[in-house]
Structure formats: C-alpha cells, structure tokens
Tab-separated table of C-alpha atoms and ligand atoms in Angstrom:
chain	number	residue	atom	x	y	z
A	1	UNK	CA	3.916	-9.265	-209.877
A	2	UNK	CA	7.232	-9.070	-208.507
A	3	UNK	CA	10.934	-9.174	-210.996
A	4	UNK	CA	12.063	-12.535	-211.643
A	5	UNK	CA	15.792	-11.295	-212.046
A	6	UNK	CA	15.684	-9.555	-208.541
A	7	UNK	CA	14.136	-12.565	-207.384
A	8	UNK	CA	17.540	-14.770	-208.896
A	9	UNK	CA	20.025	-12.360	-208.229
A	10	UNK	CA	18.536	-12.448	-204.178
A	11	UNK	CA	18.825	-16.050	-204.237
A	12	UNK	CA	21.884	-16.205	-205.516
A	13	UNK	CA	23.273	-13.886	-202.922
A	14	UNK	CA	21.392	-16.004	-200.505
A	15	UNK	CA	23.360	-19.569	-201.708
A	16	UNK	CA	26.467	-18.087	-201.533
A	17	UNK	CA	26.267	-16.222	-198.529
A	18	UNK	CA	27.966	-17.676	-195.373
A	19	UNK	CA	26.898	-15.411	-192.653
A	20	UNK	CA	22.951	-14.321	-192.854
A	21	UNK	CA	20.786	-12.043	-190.616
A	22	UNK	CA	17.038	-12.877	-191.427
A	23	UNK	CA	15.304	-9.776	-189.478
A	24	UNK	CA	11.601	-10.230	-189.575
A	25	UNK	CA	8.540	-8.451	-188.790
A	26	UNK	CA	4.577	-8.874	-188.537
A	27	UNK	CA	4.326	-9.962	-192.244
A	28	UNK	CA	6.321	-12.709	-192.011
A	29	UNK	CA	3.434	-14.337	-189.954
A	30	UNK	CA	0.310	-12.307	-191.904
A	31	UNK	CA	0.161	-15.485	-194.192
A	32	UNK	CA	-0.378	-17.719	-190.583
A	33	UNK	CA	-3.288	-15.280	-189.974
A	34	UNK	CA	-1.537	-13.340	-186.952
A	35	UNK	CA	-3.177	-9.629	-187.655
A	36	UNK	CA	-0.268	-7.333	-188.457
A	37	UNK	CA	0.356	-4.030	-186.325
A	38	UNK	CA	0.149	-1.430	-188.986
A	39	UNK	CA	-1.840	-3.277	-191.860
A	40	UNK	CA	-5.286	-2.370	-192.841
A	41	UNK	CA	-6.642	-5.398	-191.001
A	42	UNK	CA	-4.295	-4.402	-188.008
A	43	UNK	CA	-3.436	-5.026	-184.398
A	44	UNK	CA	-3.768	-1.020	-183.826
A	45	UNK	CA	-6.313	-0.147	-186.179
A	46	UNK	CA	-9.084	-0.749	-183.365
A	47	UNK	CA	-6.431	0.509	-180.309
A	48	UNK	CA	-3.990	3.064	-180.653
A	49	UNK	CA	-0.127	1.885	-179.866
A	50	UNK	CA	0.636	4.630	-176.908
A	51	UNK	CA	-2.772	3.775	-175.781
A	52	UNK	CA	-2.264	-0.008	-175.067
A	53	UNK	CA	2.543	-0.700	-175.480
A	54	UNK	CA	3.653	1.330	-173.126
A	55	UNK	CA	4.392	1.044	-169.498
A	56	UNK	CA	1.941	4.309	-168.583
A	57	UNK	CA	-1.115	2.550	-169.985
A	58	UNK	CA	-0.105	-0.875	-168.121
A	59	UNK	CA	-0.257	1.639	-164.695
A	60	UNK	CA	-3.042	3.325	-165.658
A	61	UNK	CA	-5.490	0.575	-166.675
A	62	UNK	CA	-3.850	-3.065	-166.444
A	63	UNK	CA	-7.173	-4.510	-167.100
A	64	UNK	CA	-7.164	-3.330	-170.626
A	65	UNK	CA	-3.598	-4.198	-171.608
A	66	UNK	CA	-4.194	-7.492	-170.606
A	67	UNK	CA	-7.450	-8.014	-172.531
A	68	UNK	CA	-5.381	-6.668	-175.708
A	69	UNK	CA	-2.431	-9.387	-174.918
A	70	UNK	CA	-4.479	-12.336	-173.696
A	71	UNK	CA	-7.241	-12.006	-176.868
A	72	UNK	CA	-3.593	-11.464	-178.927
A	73	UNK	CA	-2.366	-14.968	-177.039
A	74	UNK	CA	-5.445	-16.702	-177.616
A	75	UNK	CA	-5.462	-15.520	-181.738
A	76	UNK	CA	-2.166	-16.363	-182.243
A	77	UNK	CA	-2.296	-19.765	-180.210
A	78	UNK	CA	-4.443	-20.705	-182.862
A	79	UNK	CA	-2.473	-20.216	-185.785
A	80	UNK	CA	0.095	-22.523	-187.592
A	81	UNK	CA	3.877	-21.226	-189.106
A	82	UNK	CA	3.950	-20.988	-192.754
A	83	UNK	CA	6.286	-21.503	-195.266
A	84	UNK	CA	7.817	-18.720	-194.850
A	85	UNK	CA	8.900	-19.461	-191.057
A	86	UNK	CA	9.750	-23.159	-192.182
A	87	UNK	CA	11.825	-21.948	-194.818
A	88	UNK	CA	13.938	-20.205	-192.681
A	89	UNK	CA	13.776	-22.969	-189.677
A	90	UNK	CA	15.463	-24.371	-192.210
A	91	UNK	CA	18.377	-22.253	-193.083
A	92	UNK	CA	18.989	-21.599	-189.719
A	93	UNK	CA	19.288	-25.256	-188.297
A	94	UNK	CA	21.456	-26.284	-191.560
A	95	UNK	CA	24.041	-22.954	-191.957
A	96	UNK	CA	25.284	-22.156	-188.278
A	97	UNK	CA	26.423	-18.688	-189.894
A	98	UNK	CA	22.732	-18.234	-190.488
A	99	UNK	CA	20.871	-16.210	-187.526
A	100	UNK	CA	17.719	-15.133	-187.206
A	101	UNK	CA	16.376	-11.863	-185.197
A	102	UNK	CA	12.730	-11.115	-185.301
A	103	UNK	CA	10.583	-8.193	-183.842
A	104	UNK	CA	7.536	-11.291	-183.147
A	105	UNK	CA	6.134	-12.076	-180.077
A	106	UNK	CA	4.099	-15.124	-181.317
A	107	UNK	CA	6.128	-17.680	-181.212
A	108	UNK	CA	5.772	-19.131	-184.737
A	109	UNK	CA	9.240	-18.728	-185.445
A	110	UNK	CA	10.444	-21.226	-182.570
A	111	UNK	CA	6.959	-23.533	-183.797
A	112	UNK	CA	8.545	-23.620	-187.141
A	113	UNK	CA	12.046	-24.497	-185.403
A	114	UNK	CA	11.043	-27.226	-183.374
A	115	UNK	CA	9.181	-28.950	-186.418
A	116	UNK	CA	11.988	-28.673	-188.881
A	117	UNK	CA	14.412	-29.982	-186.326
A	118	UNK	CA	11.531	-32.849	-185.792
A	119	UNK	CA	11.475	-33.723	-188.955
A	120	UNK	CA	15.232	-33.809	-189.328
A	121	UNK	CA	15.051	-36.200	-186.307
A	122	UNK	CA	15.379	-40.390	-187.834
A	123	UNK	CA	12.021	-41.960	-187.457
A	124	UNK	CA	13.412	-44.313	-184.298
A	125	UNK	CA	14.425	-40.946	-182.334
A	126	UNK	CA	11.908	-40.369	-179.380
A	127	UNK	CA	14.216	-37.908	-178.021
A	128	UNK	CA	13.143	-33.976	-178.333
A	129	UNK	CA	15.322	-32.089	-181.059
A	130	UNK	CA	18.085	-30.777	-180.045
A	131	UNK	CA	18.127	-27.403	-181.146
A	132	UNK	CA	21.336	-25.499	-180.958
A	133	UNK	CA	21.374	-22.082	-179.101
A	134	UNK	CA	22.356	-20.296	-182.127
A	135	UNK	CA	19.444	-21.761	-184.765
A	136	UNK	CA	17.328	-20.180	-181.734
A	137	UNK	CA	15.709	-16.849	-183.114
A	138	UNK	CA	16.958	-13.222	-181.361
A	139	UNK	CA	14.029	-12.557	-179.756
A	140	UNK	CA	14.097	-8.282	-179.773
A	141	UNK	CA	10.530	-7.483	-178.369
A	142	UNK	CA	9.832	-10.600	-176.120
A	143	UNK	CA	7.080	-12.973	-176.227
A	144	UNK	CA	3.382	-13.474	-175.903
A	145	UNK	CA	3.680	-16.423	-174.125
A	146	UNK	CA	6.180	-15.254	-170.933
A	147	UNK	CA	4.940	-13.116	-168.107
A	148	UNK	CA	6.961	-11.010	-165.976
A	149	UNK	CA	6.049	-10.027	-162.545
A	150	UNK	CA	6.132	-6.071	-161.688
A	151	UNK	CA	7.260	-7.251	-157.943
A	152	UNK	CA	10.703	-9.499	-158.194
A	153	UNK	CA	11.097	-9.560	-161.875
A	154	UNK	CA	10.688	-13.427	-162.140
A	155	UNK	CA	9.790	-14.651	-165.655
A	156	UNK	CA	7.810	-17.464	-165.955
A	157	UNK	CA	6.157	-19.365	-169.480
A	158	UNK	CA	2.662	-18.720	-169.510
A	159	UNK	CA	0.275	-19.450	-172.024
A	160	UNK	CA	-3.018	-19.453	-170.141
A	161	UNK	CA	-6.458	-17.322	-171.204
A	162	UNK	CA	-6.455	-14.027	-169.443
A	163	UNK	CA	-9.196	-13.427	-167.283
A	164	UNK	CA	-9.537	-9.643	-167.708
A	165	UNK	CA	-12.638	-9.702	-165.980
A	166	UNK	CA	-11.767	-7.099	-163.613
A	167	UNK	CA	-8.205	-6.100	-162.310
A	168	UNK	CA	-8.524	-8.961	-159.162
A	169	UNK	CA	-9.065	-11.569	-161.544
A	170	UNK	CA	-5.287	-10.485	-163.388
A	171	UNK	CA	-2.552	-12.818	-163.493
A	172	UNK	CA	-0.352	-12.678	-160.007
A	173	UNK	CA	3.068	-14.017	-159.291
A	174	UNK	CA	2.824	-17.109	-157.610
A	175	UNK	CA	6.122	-15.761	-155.673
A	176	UNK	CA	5.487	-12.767	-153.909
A	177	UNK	CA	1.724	-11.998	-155.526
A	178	UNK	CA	2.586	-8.874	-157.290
A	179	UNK	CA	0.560	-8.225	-160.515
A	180	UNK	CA	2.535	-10.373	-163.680
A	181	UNK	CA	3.096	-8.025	-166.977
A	182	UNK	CA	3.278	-9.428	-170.727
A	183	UNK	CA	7.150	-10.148	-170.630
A	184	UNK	CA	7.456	-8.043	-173.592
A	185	UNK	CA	9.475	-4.690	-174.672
A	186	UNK	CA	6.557	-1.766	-174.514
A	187	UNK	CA	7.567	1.762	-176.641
A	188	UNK	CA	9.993	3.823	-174.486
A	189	UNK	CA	11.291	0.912	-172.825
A	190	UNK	CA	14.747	-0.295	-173.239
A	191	UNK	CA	15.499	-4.176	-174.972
A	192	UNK	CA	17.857	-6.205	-172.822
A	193	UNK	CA	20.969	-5.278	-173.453
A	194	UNK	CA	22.560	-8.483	-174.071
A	195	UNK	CA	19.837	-9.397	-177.087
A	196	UNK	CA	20.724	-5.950	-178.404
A	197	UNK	CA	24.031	-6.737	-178.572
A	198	UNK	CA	23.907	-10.260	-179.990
A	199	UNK	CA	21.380	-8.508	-182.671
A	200	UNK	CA	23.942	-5.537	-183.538
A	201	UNK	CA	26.981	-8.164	-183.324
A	202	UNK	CA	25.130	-10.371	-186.414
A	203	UNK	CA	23.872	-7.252	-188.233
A	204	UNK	CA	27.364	-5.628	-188.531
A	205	UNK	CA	28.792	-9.473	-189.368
A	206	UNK	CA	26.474	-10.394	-192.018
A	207	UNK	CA	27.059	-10.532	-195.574
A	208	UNK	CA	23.473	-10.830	-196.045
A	209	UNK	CA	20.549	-8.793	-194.586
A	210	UNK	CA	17.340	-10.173	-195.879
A	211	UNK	CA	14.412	-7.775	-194.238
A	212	UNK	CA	11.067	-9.799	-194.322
A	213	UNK	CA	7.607	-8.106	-193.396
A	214	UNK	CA	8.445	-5.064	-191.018
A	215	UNK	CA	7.399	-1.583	-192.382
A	216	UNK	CA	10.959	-0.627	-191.073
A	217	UNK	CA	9.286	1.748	-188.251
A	218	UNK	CA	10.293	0.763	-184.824
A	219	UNK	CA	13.960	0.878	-183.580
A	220	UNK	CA	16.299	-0.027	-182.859
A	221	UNK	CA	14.988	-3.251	-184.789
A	222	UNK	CA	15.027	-0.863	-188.137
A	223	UNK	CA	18.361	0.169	-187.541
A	224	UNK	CA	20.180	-3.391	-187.881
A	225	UNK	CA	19.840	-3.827	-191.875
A	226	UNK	CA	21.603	-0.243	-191.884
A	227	UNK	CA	24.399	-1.940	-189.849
A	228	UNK	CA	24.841	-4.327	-192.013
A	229	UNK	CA	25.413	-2.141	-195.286
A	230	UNK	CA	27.563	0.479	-193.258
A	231	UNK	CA	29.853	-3.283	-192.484
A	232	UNK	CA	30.160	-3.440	-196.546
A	233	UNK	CA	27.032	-5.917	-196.373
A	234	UNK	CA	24.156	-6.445	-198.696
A	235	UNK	CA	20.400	-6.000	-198.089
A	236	UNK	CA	17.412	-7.449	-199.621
A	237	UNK	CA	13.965	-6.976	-198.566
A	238	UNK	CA	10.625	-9.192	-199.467
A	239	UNK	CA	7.881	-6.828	-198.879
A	240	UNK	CA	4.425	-6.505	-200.659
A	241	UNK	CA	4.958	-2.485	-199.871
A	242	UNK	CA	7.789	-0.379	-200.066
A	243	UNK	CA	9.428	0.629	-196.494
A	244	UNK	CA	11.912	3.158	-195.253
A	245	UNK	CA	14.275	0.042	-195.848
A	246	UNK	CA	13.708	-0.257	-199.506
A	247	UNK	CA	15.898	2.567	-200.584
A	248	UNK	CA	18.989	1.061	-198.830
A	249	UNK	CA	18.463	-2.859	-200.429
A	250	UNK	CA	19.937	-3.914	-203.025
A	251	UNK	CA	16.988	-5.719	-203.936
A	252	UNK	CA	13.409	-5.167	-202.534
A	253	UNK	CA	10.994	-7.769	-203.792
A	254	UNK	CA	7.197	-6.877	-204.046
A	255	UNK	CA	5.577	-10.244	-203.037
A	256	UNK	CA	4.646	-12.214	-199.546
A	257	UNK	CA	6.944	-14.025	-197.860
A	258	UNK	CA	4.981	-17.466	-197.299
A	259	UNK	CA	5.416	-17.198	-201.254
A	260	UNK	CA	8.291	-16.232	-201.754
A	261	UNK	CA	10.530	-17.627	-198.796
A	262	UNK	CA	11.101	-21.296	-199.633
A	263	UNK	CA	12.658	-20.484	-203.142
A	264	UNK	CA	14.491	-17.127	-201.905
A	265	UNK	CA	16.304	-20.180	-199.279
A	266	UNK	CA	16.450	-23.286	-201.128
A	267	UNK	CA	19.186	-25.328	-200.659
A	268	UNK	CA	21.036	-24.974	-204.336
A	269	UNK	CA	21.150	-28.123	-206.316
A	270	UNK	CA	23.976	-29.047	-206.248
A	271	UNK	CA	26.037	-27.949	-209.486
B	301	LIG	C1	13.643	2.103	-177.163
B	301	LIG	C2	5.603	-4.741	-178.192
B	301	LIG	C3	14.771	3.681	-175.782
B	301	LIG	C4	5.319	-6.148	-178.158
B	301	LIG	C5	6.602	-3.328	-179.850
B	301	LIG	C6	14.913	5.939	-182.870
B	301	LIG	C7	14.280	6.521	-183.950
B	301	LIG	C8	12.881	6.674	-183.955
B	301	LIG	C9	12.116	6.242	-182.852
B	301	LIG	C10	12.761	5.685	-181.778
B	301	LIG	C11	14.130	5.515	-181.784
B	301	LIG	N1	14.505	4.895	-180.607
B	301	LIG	C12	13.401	4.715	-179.850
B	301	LIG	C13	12.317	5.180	-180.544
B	301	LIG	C14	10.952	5.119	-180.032
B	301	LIG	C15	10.282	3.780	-180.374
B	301	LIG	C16	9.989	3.722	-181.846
B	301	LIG	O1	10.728	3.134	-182.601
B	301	LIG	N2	8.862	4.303	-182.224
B	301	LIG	C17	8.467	4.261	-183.614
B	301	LIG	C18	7.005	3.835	-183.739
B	301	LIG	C19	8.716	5.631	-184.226
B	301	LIG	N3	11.098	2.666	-179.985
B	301	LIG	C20	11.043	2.226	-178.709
B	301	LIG	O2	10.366	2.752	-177.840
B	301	LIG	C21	11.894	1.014	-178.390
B	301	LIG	N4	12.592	1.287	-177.184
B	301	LIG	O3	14.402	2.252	-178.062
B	301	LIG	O4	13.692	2.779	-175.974
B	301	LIG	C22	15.382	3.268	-174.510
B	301	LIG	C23	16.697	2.806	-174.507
B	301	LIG	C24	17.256	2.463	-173.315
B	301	LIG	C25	16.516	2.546	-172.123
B	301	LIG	C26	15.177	2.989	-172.147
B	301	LIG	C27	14.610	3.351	-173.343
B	301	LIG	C28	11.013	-0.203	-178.107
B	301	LIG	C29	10.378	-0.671	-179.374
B	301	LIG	C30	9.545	-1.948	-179.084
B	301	LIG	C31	8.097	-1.581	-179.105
B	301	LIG	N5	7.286	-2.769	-178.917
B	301	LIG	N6	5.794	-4.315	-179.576
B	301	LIG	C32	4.016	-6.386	-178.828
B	301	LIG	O5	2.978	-5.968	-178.290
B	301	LIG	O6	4.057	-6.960	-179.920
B	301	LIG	S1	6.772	-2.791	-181.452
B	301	LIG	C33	5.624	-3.493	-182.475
B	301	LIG	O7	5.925	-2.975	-183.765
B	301	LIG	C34	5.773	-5.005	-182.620
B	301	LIG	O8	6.770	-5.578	-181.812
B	301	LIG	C35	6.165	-5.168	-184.084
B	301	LIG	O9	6.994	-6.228	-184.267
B	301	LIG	C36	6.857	-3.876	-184.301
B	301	LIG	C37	7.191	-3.477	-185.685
B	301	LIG	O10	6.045	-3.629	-186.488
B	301	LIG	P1	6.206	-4.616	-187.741
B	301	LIG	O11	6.650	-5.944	-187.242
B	301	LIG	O12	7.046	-3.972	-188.780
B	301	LIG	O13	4.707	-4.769	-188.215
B	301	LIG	P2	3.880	-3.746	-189.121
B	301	LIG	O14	2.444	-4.127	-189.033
B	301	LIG	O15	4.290	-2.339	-188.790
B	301	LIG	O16	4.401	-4.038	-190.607
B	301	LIG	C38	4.112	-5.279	-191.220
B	301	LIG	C39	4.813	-5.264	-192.573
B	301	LIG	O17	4.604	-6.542	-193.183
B	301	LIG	C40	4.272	-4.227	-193.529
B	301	LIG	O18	5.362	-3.553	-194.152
B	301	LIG	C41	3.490	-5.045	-194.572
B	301	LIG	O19	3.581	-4.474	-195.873
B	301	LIG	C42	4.236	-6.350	-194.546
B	301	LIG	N7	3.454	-7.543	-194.925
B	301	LIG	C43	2.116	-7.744	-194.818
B	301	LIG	N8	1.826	-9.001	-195.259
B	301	LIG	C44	2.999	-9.582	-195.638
B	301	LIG	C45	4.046	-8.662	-195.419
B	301	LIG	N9	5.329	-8.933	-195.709
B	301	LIG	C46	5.587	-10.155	-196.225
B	301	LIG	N10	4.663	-11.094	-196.447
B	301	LIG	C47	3.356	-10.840	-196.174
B	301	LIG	N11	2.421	-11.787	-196.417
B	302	LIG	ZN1	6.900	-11.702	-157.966
C-alpha cells in the first residue's frame, strides 16, 4: 500500500512545477507486458547481460544477439502503452518545460505520444499530429526498431522479424551489404554525445525529477536524478522496490506506475 500524503505532496510538486525531467526505466512499460531486465520474470534472467549487450558478444556470435533483439522486437511489437506512458504523453505535449528521457528501447513512449497528440487532433483533421521536437522523448539507449549497419554507419527504421536462422540469413545493409546491428547503446559503449548532453542539460534544469521504474543501475542514465538535486532540484521516485535512487528523493512511492501515473500528472482542477 503506498502513503497517501507522499502521494499529495508528489503531486503537488508535480502541478506546480514548470520545468520536469520524467526519467524512466523498464517498469514504466512492465504494466504493457514488455519483460523487465532485472525483474524476476526478466529480460536477463534466461541470458546473462555481458553475454548478449555488448559489442564482444555481437563479434563473437551475431546470430545469437539477433535472436535475443528480434524475439525482443517481435514481444514488444505486440504490446500496447499504458497509462502510465499516456499520462506522461500528456504532460509532455501540454507543458513545453516538461521533457522526457527514458532508458526504453520499445517504443511505447513515442506510441503513447503519437495517440495523445491524435486525440488532441479536432475530429475534421486528417493531417498526422504534429508533434513538437521537444514533447519527443530523449532517447538514451536507442531503439528496438532502428538498425545500424557495422559498414557505413547508416541508420535505417526497421521493424521486420529477424531471421536468425543462421548468420547468412542476418539483416544486411542494403548500401554497401555489411552486416546491420540493433541501433542501440550495448554496456561499454559510449551514448551519443549530443543526447547525453540534452539529457544532462534537462536534469541539471529541472525543478522536478520524477524517477519511474529503473532499479537506478546503469549509467550514466542513474546519474541524471543526482544532477538534478546537486542543481537545488527535487526528486521523486514511483517504484514498487526501493533503488539506489530512493535515498536521494524526496519522496519514493511504493506502487506501479500504470497506477499511479495519471493522478501523480493530472492536470489540477482548476482552483
Ligand atoms: C558507458 C541496451 C562508457 C539496449 C542497455 C558508472 C558507474 C557504474 C557503472 C558504469 C559507469 N559508467 C559506465 C558504467 C558501465 C555500464 C553500467 O552502468 N553498468 C551497470 C550495470 C553497473 N554502463 C555502460 O556501459 C554505458 N556506457 O557509460 O560507457 C563510455 C563512455 C564513452 C565512450 C565509451 C564508453 C552504457 C549503458 C547502456 C547499456 N545498455 N541496454 C537494450 O538491449 O535494451 S542497459 C539496460 O538496462 C536497458 O537499456 C535498461 O533500460 C537499462 C536499465 O534497466 P532498467 O530500465 O532500470 O530496468 P530493470 O529491469 O533493471 O529495472 C526495472 C525497475 O522497474 C525495477 O526497479 C522494478 O522494481 C521496477 N518496476 C517493475 N514493475 C514496475 C516497476 N516500476 C513501476 N511500475 C511497475 N509496474
Ligand atoms: Zn552499410
């Protein structure tokens, strides 16, 4: 059962905050039924991280890697946002202060996006929403859905079943034929530089750091919420567990986010 209080204080905070930073992690999609990494249902309970993330096990057995990523692509293309994600869709396409950074490769934040901006679309509009670069989640680990190729870097959308058959059946760059990677950040690589920085500029800005679903392990994406206090910001977390990031919130609240999300962003009535 999680505090009531804590829960009105955080939304308090929340209303009269200009400038947010929503970081999320797995959980925030665990209620869409995208397996989280380090849960007991988990992405690396059957594989171990070094043994499928990283750029050595890509060059030592490609095969493998992408039968983890394209069974991951095909999961996850099957699942919806929840409320959580529309909740802070939201926020983010009503408060331009409001950003969003998320550790996620599966796309259910932009999902969420794209229907909220829909819906805020009149019913004669047949044009697409226009979604405004900034209401566009950080993106700090990449996506499922983007390959890269290994040969001339070109990026490309790509949301097609794997065929991890064997390593001649992989996915090859239609440019120069090279093998195509997941276009995602693997442990002991480096994130692009200019997401870091837009990700560090709206941690050390924000009044408000609310943490949702990350067990606060992988950084630099742990690191930002500690940005924000050092800047004389707030954190709050919504967590069913504690993390490495509860000691430094002001308020951690035990509960899921699908759950607890839309009231934690509500729009206040207005007093
Ligand atoms: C880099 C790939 C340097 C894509 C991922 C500093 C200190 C310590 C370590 C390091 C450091 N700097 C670098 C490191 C090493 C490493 C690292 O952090 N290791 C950790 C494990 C110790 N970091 C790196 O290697 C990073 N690179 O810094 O390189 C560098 C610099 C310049 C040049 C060259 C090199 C790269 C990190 C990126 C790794 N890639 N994924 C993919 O396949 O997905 S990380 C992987 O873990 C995912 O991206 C995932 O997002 C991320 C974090 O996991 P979480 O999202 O938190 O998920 P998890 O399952 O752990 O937790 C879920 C939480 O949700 C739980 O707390 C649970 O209680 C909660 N929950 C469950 N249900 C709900 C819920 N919450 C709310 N509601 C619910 N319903
Ligand atoms: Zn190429």
């Amino acid at each position: 059962m999680h505090d009531q209080d804590e829960i009105d204080h955080a939304r308090r905070l929340l209303a009269s905050a200009r400038r947010i930073l929503i970081l999320t992690g797995a959980g925030v999609s665990a209620e869409s039924g995208v397996p989280t990494f380090r849960g007991p249902e988990g992405l690396w309970k059957s594989h171990r991280p070094e043994a499928l993330a990283t750029p050595e096990a890509f060059q030592a057995d490609p095969r493998l890697v992408w039968e983890w990523y394209g069974w991951r692509r095909e999961r996850v293309g099957a699942c919806r946002p929840n409320a959580a994600h529309a909740a802070i869709a939201r926020l983010t396409l009503r408060n331009p202060d409001a950003r969003l950074v998320t550790q996620n490769v599966d796309g259910l934040h932009e999902l969420a996006l794209e229907e909220a901006a829909s819906e805020e679309l009149s019913p004669g509009d047949s044009a697409a929403p226009n979604l405004p670069h900034r209401a566009l989640p950080i993106r700090l680990h990449g996506s499922l859905f983007r390959a890269r190729c290994t040969g001339c870097d070109v990026r490309t959308p790509d949301r097609a079943p794997v065929d991890a058959t064997s390593e001649a059946t992989l996915p090859r760059c239609g440019k120069c034929g090279a093998m195509l990677r997941p276009d995602v950040v693997w442990f002991g690589e480096g994130l692009d530089p200019e997401i870091l920085r837009e990700a560090t500029e709206s941690a050390e800005t924000a009044e408000v750091c609310l943490v949702v679903g990350t067990s606060g392990l992988v950084h630099p994406a742990a690191s930002l919420p500690l940005l924000t206090k050092e800047s004389g910001g707030v954190v709050l977390e919504v967590n069913p567990e504690s993390t490495p990031l509860t000691e430094i919130a002001l308020a951690s609240i035990r509960g899921r986010a699908g759950q607890l999300l839309p009231s934690l962003l509500a729009v206040e009535a207005e007093s």
